[in-house]
Short mmCIF file of C-alpha atoms and ligand atoms in Angstrom, two decimals:
data_model
loop_
_atom_site.label_atom_id
_atom_site.label_comp_id
_atom_site.label_asym_id
_atom_site.label_seq_id
_atom_site.Cartn_x
_atom_site.Cartn_y
_atom_site.Cartn_z
CA MET A 1 37.52 34.60 101.13
CA ALA A 2 35.25 31.85 102.27
CA GLN A 3 32.48 34.42 102.44
CA SER A 4 33.19 35.76 99.07
CA SER A 5 33.35 32.32 97.64
CA LEU A 6 29.99 31.58 99.19
CA CYS A 7 28.60 34.66 97.53
CA GLN A 8 29.71 33.52 94.08
CA PRO A 9 26.84 32.68 91.85
CA MET A 10 26.10 29.00 91.64
CA PHE A 11 27.26 28.59 88.04
CA LEU A 12 30.64 30.11 88.93
CA LEU A 13 30.89 27.69 91.80
CA ALA A 14 30.13 24.98 89.43
CA PHE A 15 33.09 26.06 87.30
CA THR A 16 35.55 26.65 90.01
CA HIS A 17 34.71 23.68 92.12
CA THR A 18 33.38 21.06 89.66
CA PRO A 19 34.45 17.45 90.06
CA LYS A 20 36.63 15.92 87.30
CA ARG A 21 33.72 13.95 85.64
CA LEU A 22 31.53 17.04 85.20
CA ALA A 23 34.36 18.91 83.43
CA SER A 24 34.79 16.14 80.86
CA ASP A 25 30.98 16.16 80.17
CA ILE A 26 31.12 19.84 79.40
CA ALA A 27 34.14 19.34 77.16
CA SER A 28 32.24 16.63 75.28
CA ASP A 29 29.22 18.97 74.93
CA GLN A 30 31.52 21.63 73.51
CA GLY A 31 32.93 19.11 71.07
CA GLN A 32 29.42 18.12 69.91
CA VAL A 33 28.46 21.76 69.35
CA LEU A 34 31.64 22.23 67.36
CA VAL A 35 30.89 19.14 65.24
CA ILE A 36 27.30 20.29 64.59
CA VAL A 37 28.40 23.80 63.63
CA THR A 38 31.17 22.48 61.39
CA ALA A 39 28.79 19.98 59.73
CA ALA A 40 26.18 22.68 59.16
CA VAL A 41 28.68 25.12 57.66
CA GLY A 42 30.27 22.35 55.58
CA GLY A 43 26.91 21.06 54.38
CA PHE A 44 25.78 24.52 53.44
CA THR A 45 29.00 25.21 51.55
CA LEU A 46 28.68 21.88 49.74
CA LEU A 47 25.08 22.71 48.83
CA VAL A 48 26.14 26.08 47.44
CA ILE A 49 28.97 24.48 45.44
CA LEU A 50 26.66 21.76 44.12
CA THR A 51 24.00 24.28 43.08
CA LEU A 52 26.61 26.43 41.34
CA PHE A 53 28.02 23.35 39.60
CA LEU A 54 24.60 22.24 38.36
CA LEU A 55 23.79 25.72 37.18
CA ILE A 56 27.07 26.06 35.31
CA THR A 57 27.03 22.59 33.72
CA GLY A 58 23.34 22.94 32.84
CA ARG A 59 24.04 26.22 31.13
CA CYS A 60 27.08 24.75 29.46
CA GLN A 61 25.12 21.79 28.19
CA TRP A 62 22.54 24.11 26.73
CA TYR A 63 25.27 26.29 25.30
CA PHE A 64 27.21 23.38 23.88
CA LYS A 65 24.09 21.81 22.41
CA ALA A 66 23.38 25.02 20.58
CA LYS A 67 27.03 25.20 19.50
CA MET A 68 27.35 21.50 18.64
CA THR A 69 29.59 21.06 15.65
CA ALA A 70 29.31 18.40 13.00
CA GLU A 71 32.10 16.47 14.72
CA ASP A 72 30.18 16.43 18.03
CA LYS A 73 27.06 15.30 16.22
CA ARG A 74 29.02 12.53 14.58
CA GLN A 75 30.16 11.45 18.04
CA THR A 76 26.55 11.52 19.21
CA ASP A 77 25.54 9.42 16.22
CA TYR A 78 28.35 7.04 17.13
CA HIS A 79 26.97 6.60 20.63
CA ASN A 80 23.52 6.17 19.13
CA GLY A 81 24.62 3.08 17.29
CA HIS A 82 26.26 4.07 14.02
CA VAL A 83 29.85 2.89 14.18
CA PRO A 84 32.02 4.98 11.87
CA PHE A 85 34.91 3.43 10.00
CA PRO A 86 38.28 4.80 11.02
CA GLY A 87 39.30 7.52 8.61
CA ILE A 88 35.83 7.73 7.04
CA LYS A 89 33.57 10.63 7.89
CA THR A 90 30.05 9.85 8.98
CA TYR A 91 26.95 11.58 7.79
CA VAL A 92 25.24 14.14 10.03
CA ASP A 93 21.47 14.48 9.71
CA PRO A 94 20.75 18.21 9.22
CA ASP A 95 17.54 17.72 11.20
CA THR A 96 19.61 17.27 14.37
CA TYR A 97 20.48 20.98 14.20
CA GLU A 98 18.18 23.22 16.22
CA ASP A 99 18.81 25.86 13.58
CA PRO A 100 18.84 24.37 10.04
CA THR A 101 20.74 27.40 8.70
CA GLN A 102 23.67 26.30 10.87
CA ALA A 103 23.81 23.01 8.89
CA ILE A 104 23.74 25.00 5.64
CA HIS A 105 26.68 27.11 6.83
CA GLU A 106 28.59 24.08 7.99
CA PHE A 107 28.22 21.91 4.90
CA THR A 108 27.77 24.24 1.95
CA LYS A 109 29.56 27.16 0.30
CA GLU A 110 27.66 30.37 -0.34
CA ILE A 111 28.11 31.42 -3.98
CA ASP A 112 27.96 35.02 -5.11
CA PRO A 113 25.15 35.01 -7.75
CA SER A 114 27.27 37.20 -10.06
CA ARG A 115 29.40 34.09 -10.67
CA ILE A 116 26.41 32.13 -12.04
CA ARG A 117 25.06 32.41 -15.58
CA ILE A 118 21.73 30.67 -16.15
CA GLU A 119 21.44 29.61 -19.78
CA ARG A 120 18.38 27.38 -20.20
CA VAL A 121 15.70 25.42 -18.40
CA ILE A 122 16.36 21.67 -18.42
CA GLY A 123 13.59 20.35 -16.26
CA ALA A 124 11.13 20.92 -13.47
CA GLY A 125 11.60 20.00 -9.84
CA GLU A 126 9.04 20.11 -7.05
CA PHE A 127 10.47 23.39 -5.75
CA GLY A 128 11.09 25.12 -9.05
CA GLU A 129 12.92 24.91 -12.35
CA VAL A 130 16.15 23.03 -12.94
CA CYS A 131 18.41 25.05 -15.24
CA GLY A 132 21.64 24.53 -17.08
CA GLY A 133 24.33 27.21 -16.93
CA ARG A 134 27.89 28.15 -16.09
CA LEU A 135 29.70 28.87 -12.85
CA ARG A 136 32.86 30.96 -12.62
CA THR A 137 35.08 29.19 -10.10
CA SER A 138 37.48 30.97 -7.73
CA GLY A 139 40.28 29.97 -10.14
CA LYS A 140 38.44 32.02 -12.82
CA LYS A 141 37.59 28.84 -14.72
CA GLU A 142 34.08 28.38 -16.09
CA ILE A 143 32.37 25.07 -15.47
CA ALA A 144 29.02 23.68 -16.61
CA VAL A 145 26.51 23.41 -13.79
CA ALA A 146 22.91 22.50 -13.12
CA ILE A 147 21.04 25.04 -11.04
CA LYS A 148 18.03 24.06 -8.98
CA THR A 149 15.93 27.07 -8.10
CA LEU A 150 13.34 27.66 -5.41
CA LYS A 151 10.33 29.35 -6.95
CA GLY A 152 9.04 32.55 -5.36
CA GLY A 153 6.20 32.60 -2.87
CA TYR A 154 7.64 29.79 -0.79
CA VAL A 155 7.05 29.39 2.93
CA GLU A 156 9.91 28.91 5.40
CA ARG A 157 9.31 25.16 5.57
CA GLN A 158 9.70 24.82 1.80
CA ARG A 159 12.93 26.83 1.88
CA ARG A 160 14.26 24.61 4.65
CA ASP A 161 13.26 21.39 2.82
CA PHE A 162 14.78 22.68 -0.41
CA LEU A 163 18.12 23.55 1.20
CA ARG A 164 18.15 20.36 3.23
CA GLU A 165 19.27 18.41 0.17
CA ALA A 166 22.26 20.76 -0.17
CA SER A 167 23.33 20.23 3.44
CA ILE A 168 23.24 16.48 2.83
CA MET A 169 24.99 16.57 -0.55
CA GLY A 170 27.62 18.98 0.79
CA GLN A 171 28.85 16.29 3.18
CA PHE A 172 29.75 13.89 0.38
CA ASP A 173 32.86 13.79 -1.72
CA HIS A 174 32.96 10.86 -4.11
CA PRO A 175 33.24 10.46 -7.91
CA ASN A 176 29.92 8.57 -7.99
CA ILE A 177 27.95 11.03 -5.89
CA ILE A 178 26.63 14.21 -7.46
CA ARG A 179 28.88 17.09 -6.42
CA LEU A 180 27.53 20.20 -4.77
CA GLU A 181 29.22 23.38 -5.97
CA GLY A 182 27.40 25.64 -3.55
CA VAL A 183 24.22 27.49 -2.68
CA VAL A 184 22.74 30.95 -3.03
CA THR A 185 20.76 31.78 0.10
CA LYS A 186 21.49 35.48 0.63
CA SER A 187 19.67 36.71 -2.46
CA ARG A 188 16.67 35.63 -4.54
CA PRO A 189 16.11 33.21 -6.13
CA VAL A 190 17.49 30.71 -3.64
CA MET A 191 19.59 28.20 -5.65
CA ILE A 192 21.45 24.93 -5.33
CA VAL A 193 24.32 24.60 -7.79
CA VAL A 194 25.59 21.12 -8.70
CA GLU A 195 27.88 19.63 -11.31
CA TYR A 196 26.34 19.27 -14.75
CA MET A 197 25.55 15.77 -15.97
CA GLU A 198 25.28 15.89 -19.75
CA ASN A 199 23.19 12.75 -20.17
CA GLY A 200 20.59 13.52 -17.50
CA SER A 201 18.72 10.80 -15.59
CA LEU A 202 19.81 7.21 -16.11
CA ASP A 203 16.30 5.81 -16.74
CA SER A 204 15.45 8.14 -19.62
CA PHE A 205 19.01 7.96 -20.95
CA LEU A 206 18.80 4.16 -21.22
CA ARG A 207 15.34 4.29 -22.82
CA GLN A 208 16.70 6.68 -25.44
CA HIS A 209 19.65 4.37 -26.16
CA ASP A 210 18.01 0.97 -26.05
CA GLY A 211 20.52 -1.77 -26.95
CA HIS A 212 23.37 0.68 -27.65
CA PHE A 213 25.88 -0.42 -25.06
CA THR A 214 28.10 -3.40 -24.49
CA VAL A 215 27.56 -5.50 -21.39
CA ILE A 216 30.90 -4.25 -20.08
CA GLN A 217 29.73 -0.64 -20.45
CA LEU A 218 26.54 -1.46 -18.55
CA VAL A 219 28.50 -3.27 -15.84
CA GLY A 220 30.81 -0.24 -15.65
CA MET A 221 27.78 1.98 -14.95
CA LEU A 222 26.53 -0.46 -12.32
CA ARG A 223 29.97 -0.59 -10.73
CA GLY A 224 29.96 3.20 -10.43
CA ILE A 225 26.55 3.24 -8.77
CA ALA A 226 27.61 0.47 -6.36
CA SER A 227 30.77 2.39 -5.51
CA GLY A 228 28.76 5.53 -4.74
CA MET A 229 26.40 3.46 -2.61
CA LYS A 230 29.30 1.85 -0.76
CA TYR A 231 30.55 5.34 0.08
CA LEU A 232 27.10 6.38 1.33
CA SER A 233 26.63 3.25 3.43
CA ASP A 234 30.14 3.66 4.91
CA MET A 235 29.09 7.15 5.92
CA GLY A 236 25.96 5.77 7.56
CA TYR A 237 23.64 7.38 5.03
CA VAL A 238 20.59 5.40 3.87
CA HIS A 239 19.26 6.68 0.54
CA ARG A 240 15.73 5.13 0.62
CA ASP A 241 14.96 6.03 -2.98
CA LEU A 242 17.69 4.41 -5.05
CA ALA A 243 16.28 4.04 -8.56
CA ALA A 244 17.56 4.71 -12.11
CA ARG A 245 15.50 7.94 -12.19
CA ASN A 246 17.66 9.21 -9.29
CA ILE A 247 20.99 8.45 -10.95
CA LEU A 248 22.56 11.03 -13.27
CA VAL A 249 24.89 10.22 -16.16
CA ASN A 250 27.69 12.43 -17.51
CA SER A 251 29.24 12.55 -20.98
CA ASN A 252 31.72 9.79 -20.04
CA LEU A 253 28.91 7.46 -18.95
CA VAL A 254 29.90 7.97 -15.31
CA CYS A 255 26.85 7.39 -13.13
CA LYS A 256 26.34 9.41 -9.98
CA VAL A 257 23.82 8.96 -7.19
CA SER A 258 21.62 12.02 -6.66
CA ASP A 259 18.36 13.08 -4.99
CA PHE A 260 19.08 13.28 -1.31
CA GLY A 261 16.81 14.35 1.47
CA LEU A 262 15.26 11.29 3.14
CA SER A 263 11.52 11.70 3.59
CA ARG A 264 11.40 14.71 1.29
CA VAL A 265 12.84 12.56 -1.50
CA LEU A 266 9.89 10.23 -1.12
CA GLU A 267 7.43 13.12 -1.05
CA ASP A 268 8.81 14.28 -4.42
CA ASP A 269 8.98 10.91 -6.07
CA PRO A 270 6.03 10.28 -8.41
CA GLU A 271 6.67 6.55 -7.92
CA ALA A 272 6.18 6.80 -4.16
CA ALA A 273 2.78 5.52 -3.04
CA TYR A 274 1.14 5.61 0.37
CA THR A 275 1.32 2.34 2.27
CA THR A 276 -1.05 0.98 4.90
CA THR A 277 1.41 2.18 7.56
CA GLY A 278 1.01 5.74 6.28
CA GLY A 279 4.43 6.24 4.67
CA LYS A 280 5.02 7.17 1.04
CA ILE A 281 7.18 4.52 -0.57
CA PRO A 282 8.32 3.68 -4.14
CA ILE A 283 6.98 0.11 -3.81
CA ARG A 284 8.71 -1.48 -6.82
CA TRP A 285 12.17 -0.39 -5.65
CA THR A 286 11.72 -1.00 -1.93
CA ALA A 287 12.64 -3.98 0.23
CA PRO A 288 9.73 -5.84 1.87
CA GLU A 289 10.76 -4.94 5.44
CA ALA A 290 10.89 -1.25 4.52
CA ILE A 291 7.39 -1.44 2.98
CA ALA A 292 5.98 -3.47 5.88
CA TYR A 293 7.45 -1.65 8.86
CA ARG A 294 9.65 1.13 7.48
CA LYS A 295 12.87 -0.72 8.27
CA PHE A 296 15.14 1.29 5.96
CA SER A 297 18.84 0.42 6.06
CA SER A 298 21.81 -0.06 3.77
CA ALA A 299 20.42 -3.60 3.30
CA SER A 300 17.15 -2.15 1.98
CA ASP A 301 19.26 0.11 -0.28
CA ALA A 302 20.93 -3.13 -1.53
CA TRP A 303 17.49 -4.47 -2.50
CA SER A 304 16.85 -1.24 -4.45
CA TYR A 305 20.28 -1.61 -6.03
CA GLY A 306 19.20 -5.01 -7.39
CA ILE A 307 16.19 -3.29 -9.00
CA VAL A 308 18.50 -0.64 -10.51
CA MET A 309 20.62 -3.48 -11.94
CA TRP A 310 17.48 -4.87 -13.53
CA GLU A 311 16.53 -1.42 -14.91
CA VAL A 312 20.00 -1.00 -16.40
CA MET A 313 20.15 -4.47 -17.96
CA SER A 314 16.67 -3.97 -19.44
CA TYR A 315 17.46 -0.44 -20.75
CA GLY A 316 14.99 1.36 -18.54
CA GLU A 317 12.10 -1.12 -18.48
CA ARG A 318 9.61 -0.53 -15.70
CA PRO A 319 10.17 -3.09 -12.90
CA TYR A 320 7.25 -5.55 -12.71
CA TRP A 321 5.84 -3.88 -15.83
CA GLU A 322 2.19 -2.98 -15.41
CA MET A 323 1.57 -5.05 -12.29
CA SER A 324 -0.20 -3.07 -9.58
CA ASN A 325 1.73 -2.11 -6.44
CA GLN A 326 -0.43 -4.48 -4.42
CA ASP A 327 0.34 -7.36 -6.79
CA VAL A 328 4.04 -6.58 -6.58
CA ILE A 329 3.93 -6.76 -2.78
CA LEU A 330 1.99 -10.05 -2.79
CA SER A 331 4.17 -11.64 -5.48
CA ILE A 332 7.38 -10.75 -3.65
CA GLU A 333 5.92 -12.17 -0.45
CA GLU A 334 5.18 -15.42 -2.30
CA GLY A 335 8.81 -15.63 -3.49
CA TYR A 336 8.43 -14.26 -7.02
CA ARG A 337 11.45 -12.33 -8.32
CA LEU A 338 12.01 -10.41 -11.56
CA PRO A 339 13.38 -12.68 -14.29
CA ALA A 340 16.61 -11.80 -16.08
CA PRO A 341 16.16 -9.19 -18.82
CA MET A 342 17.04 -10.27 -22.39
CA GLY A 343 20.78 -10.49 -22.89
CA CYS A 344 21.51 -10.49 -19.18
CA PRO A 345 24.58 -12.47 -18.07
CA VAL A 346 23.89 -15.22 -15.55
CA ALA A 347 26.34 -13.66 -13.11
CA LEU A 348 24.41 -10.39 -13.03
CA HIS A 349 21.01 -11.99 -12.56
CA GLN A 350 22.47 -14.06 -9.74
CA LEU A 351 23.68 -10.88 -8.08
CA MET A 352 20.21 -9.32 -8.46
CA LEU A 353 18.66 -12.37 -6.82
CA HIS A 354 21.08 -12.00 -3.92
CA CYS A 355 20.09 -8.40 -3.47
CA TRP A 356 16.47 -9.57 -3.31
CA GLN A 357 16.87 -12.05 -0.48
CA LYS A 358 13.99 -11.79 1.92
CA GLU A 359 16.31 -11.95 4.94
CA ARG A 360 18.04 -8.60 4.81
CA ASN A 361 21.23 -9.81 6.55
CA HIS A 362 21.75 -12.31 3.72
CA ARG A 363 21.90 -9.60 1.07
CA PRO A 364 25.35 -8.61 -0.16
CA LYS A 365 26.92 -5.45 1.27
CA PHE A 366 27.90 -2.74 -1.22
CA VAL A 367 31.56 -3.53 -0.66
CA ASP A 368 30.84 -7.11 -1.83
CA ILE A 369 28.87 -5.88 -4.83
CA VAL A 370 31.73 -3.60 -5.91
CA SER A 371 34.33 -6.35 -5.63
CA PHE A 372 32.06 -8.84 -7.41
CA LEU A 373 31.52 -6.42 -10.32
CA ASP A 374 35.25 -5.67 -10.39
CA LYS A 375 35.95 -9.37 -10.83
CA LEU A 376 33.49 -9.52 -13.71
CA ILE A 377 35.05 -6.49 -15.38
CA ARG A 378 38.56 -7.91 -15.00
CA ASN A 379 37.38 -11.18 -16.55
CA PRO A 380 34.89 -10.23 -19.30
CA SER A 381 34.45 -13.83 -20.43
CA SER A 382 32.64 -14.36 -17.13
CA LEU A 383 29.84 -12.27 -18.62
CA LEU A 384 29.36 -14.48 -21.66
CA PRO A 385 26.90 -17.00 -20.24
CA LEU A 386 23.49 -15.44 -20.66
CA VAL A 387 20.44 -16.55 -18.76
CA GLU A 388 18.46 -17.24 -21.96
CA ASP A 389 21.31 -19.44 -23.31
CA LEU A 390 21.17 -21.56 -20.19
CA GLN A 391 17.40 -21.79 -20.35
CA SER A 392 17.51 -23.05 -23.95
CA LEU A 393 20.13 -25.69 -23.18
CA PRO A 394 19.07 -29.31 -22.75
CA GLU A 395 19.58 -30.76 -19.27
CA SER A 396 23.22 -31.62 -19.93
CA PRO A 397 25.87 -32.08 -17.28
CA ALA A 398 27.60 -28.84 -16.41
CA GLU A 399 31.02 -30.16 -17.54
CA ASP A 400 29.73 -30.38 -21.14
CA MET A 401 29.17 -26.64 -21.41
CA ASP A 402 31.67 -25.01 -23.71
CA TYR A 403 31.80 -21.54 -22.25
CA PRO A 404 34.30 -20.57 -19.61
CA MET A 405 33.13 -20.37 -16.04
CA PHE A 406 33.95 -17.02 -14.56
CA ILE A 407 34.89 -18.02 -11.05
CA SER A 408 34.45 -21.00 -8.80
CA VAL A 409 31.41 -21.31 -6.57
CA GLY A 410 33.78 -20.79 -3.63
CA ASP A 411 35.17 -17.54 -5.11
CA TRP A 412 31.71 -16.34 -5.88
CA LEU A 413 30.46 -17.04 -2.35
CA ASP A 414 33.56 -15.32 -0.91
CA SER A 415 32.95 -12.26 -3.04
CA ILE A 416 29.38 -11.90 -1.86
CA LYS A 417 30.38 -12.61 1.76
CA MET A 418 28.54 -15.92 1.92
CA SER A 419 31.58 -18.14 2.43
CA GLN A 420 29.84 -19.88 5.30
CA TYR A 421 27.51 -21.56 2.78
CA LYS A 422 30.28 -23.23 0.73
CA SER A 423 29.76 -26.65 2.32
CA ASN A 424 25.96 -26.36 1.88
CA PHE A 425 26.41 -25.62 -1.83
CA MET A 426 28.84 -28.47 -2.31
CA ALA A 427 26.67 -30.88 -0.33
CA ALA A 428 23.68 -29.95 -2.46
CA GLY A 429 25.69 -30.58 -5.64
CA PHE A 430 26.08 -26.93 -6.66
CA ASN A 431 29.79 -27.12 -7.40
CA THR A 432 29.95 -25.14 -10.64
CA MET A 433 28.60 -21.71 -11.46
CA ASP A 434 26.23 -22.97 -14.13
CA SER A 435 24.65 -25.39 -11.68
CA VAL A 436 24.16 -22.37 -9.43
CA ALA A 437 22.65 -20.50 -12.36
CA ARG A 438 20.11 -23.26 -12.82
CA MET A 439 19.18 -23.13 -9.18
CA SER A 440 15.62 -21.94 -8.73
CA ILE A 441 14.81 -19.16 -6.27
CA GLU A 442 13.14 -21.66 -3.97
O1 ACK B 1 16.33 13.36 -17.35
P1 ACK B 1 16.76 14.75 -17.31
O2 ACK B 1 17.30 15.40 -18.49
O3 ACK B 1 17.80 14.92 -16.09
O4 ACK B 1 15.62 15.64 -16.66
C1 ACK B 1 15.77 15.83 -15.28
C2 ACK B 1 15.50 17.25 -14.91
O5 ACK B 1 16.73 17.88 -14.66
C3 ACK B 1 14.61 17.40 -13.67
O6 ACK B 1 15.23 16.79 -12.56
C4 ACK B 1 17.77 17.04 -15.05
N1 ACK B 1 18.87 17.22 -14.12
C5 ACK B 1 18.80 17.22 -12.77
N2 ACK B 1 20.02 17.40 -12.26
C6 ACK B 1 20.87 17.54 -13.29
C7 ACK B 1 22.27 17.73 -13.41
N3 ACK B 1 23.03 17.83 -12.33
N4 ACK B 1 22.80 17.81 -14.63
C8 ACK B 1 22.02 17.70 -15.72
N5 ACK B 1 20.71 17.50 -15.68
C9 ACK B 1 20.13 17.42 -14.47
C10 ACK B 1 17.26 15.65 -15.02
#
């Protein structure tokens, strides 16, 4: 036995006759090996899982981006800074779609061309003729429509730009925004069908009817435009080319904002001129910050709205008359503002001047403009004081004036969201509306 045990190989001896300490070392070695193996297997598995996860989510992201719906895009816009109002949809820029035809599908209705009857040409657009005609609705009713056509021989970019306006218009639903009936994209000619506006563009309509309307009628038109603009600004849409030529008027004198398409709008606009910064801008209608560094916003739209007010109250006069664009820019910079047109109520010229404040945050919001005009309409005597009457009056104390004041200075400041200046006005002695009316722009 002893012999045989002597003959055992050394390693066996080591196992059979090892001291206690040596056995625990080996056990610890075994443990370490086990830990290393487990860690390696675990690490590898984790790596595989991680890779699979990245691959799947990466693919999903790509897939979801391609499949992004308008709602997702609205959410993206929200995270990019535009805060939507609860219950109010926000505008989605069709350019955020990888495939612009997806935006067309999402926001417009395809119309079967057999339902359209083109009757006459009413004008010319950059992309083709604008026609008048009839559309048979799904309820078998016939309605008057305007049909914008895309002339033959277009390139893909022109088709996309043309239809872009439809995918913008199709997102809006408001009585003061031109309504899109649908599009024809599956046959030629490609068409955009919109509601018919019997009186055409506001600028030419006013020129043709110089002096024909009451102040209340004019204020009613302005109220409509402001309401349409409030809707657009609530949706986060900046028009950039608000001008009387881009407002359409129907047979009931309802004014509707039209001509959508951001940069393309400016490309089309004969009033748009190239600036030193390279953009094409309708100088006379545009806020200084938008001309200087392309800072377009609802506040710059409010500036343009003030110019539209001036166009309306002057029956389509050209803003700044024959002044050159350069002179307009310099004059505005020096503090010059358009004077009140003949027959313009003080209250309306004051509102224009507010829209033309250099500091864009001081301009009224469209919601303020609508409520201010509503107050005027509800109290027509507030429109009696005309700027020229005030100018012809001797320097008499305000209390001596025999026309009714429309609202207090406090009310007026509240309505244009400038309540914080009440004490400044009072301290400076502007405690009646006619003293405010006499206030110079400086
Ligand atoms: O001033 P107008 O008669 O009104 O001439 C122009 C012309 O087409 C070129 O734009 C008229 N127009 C545009 N859209 C419409 C519409 N929806 N309803 C009636 N006329 C329209 C515009």
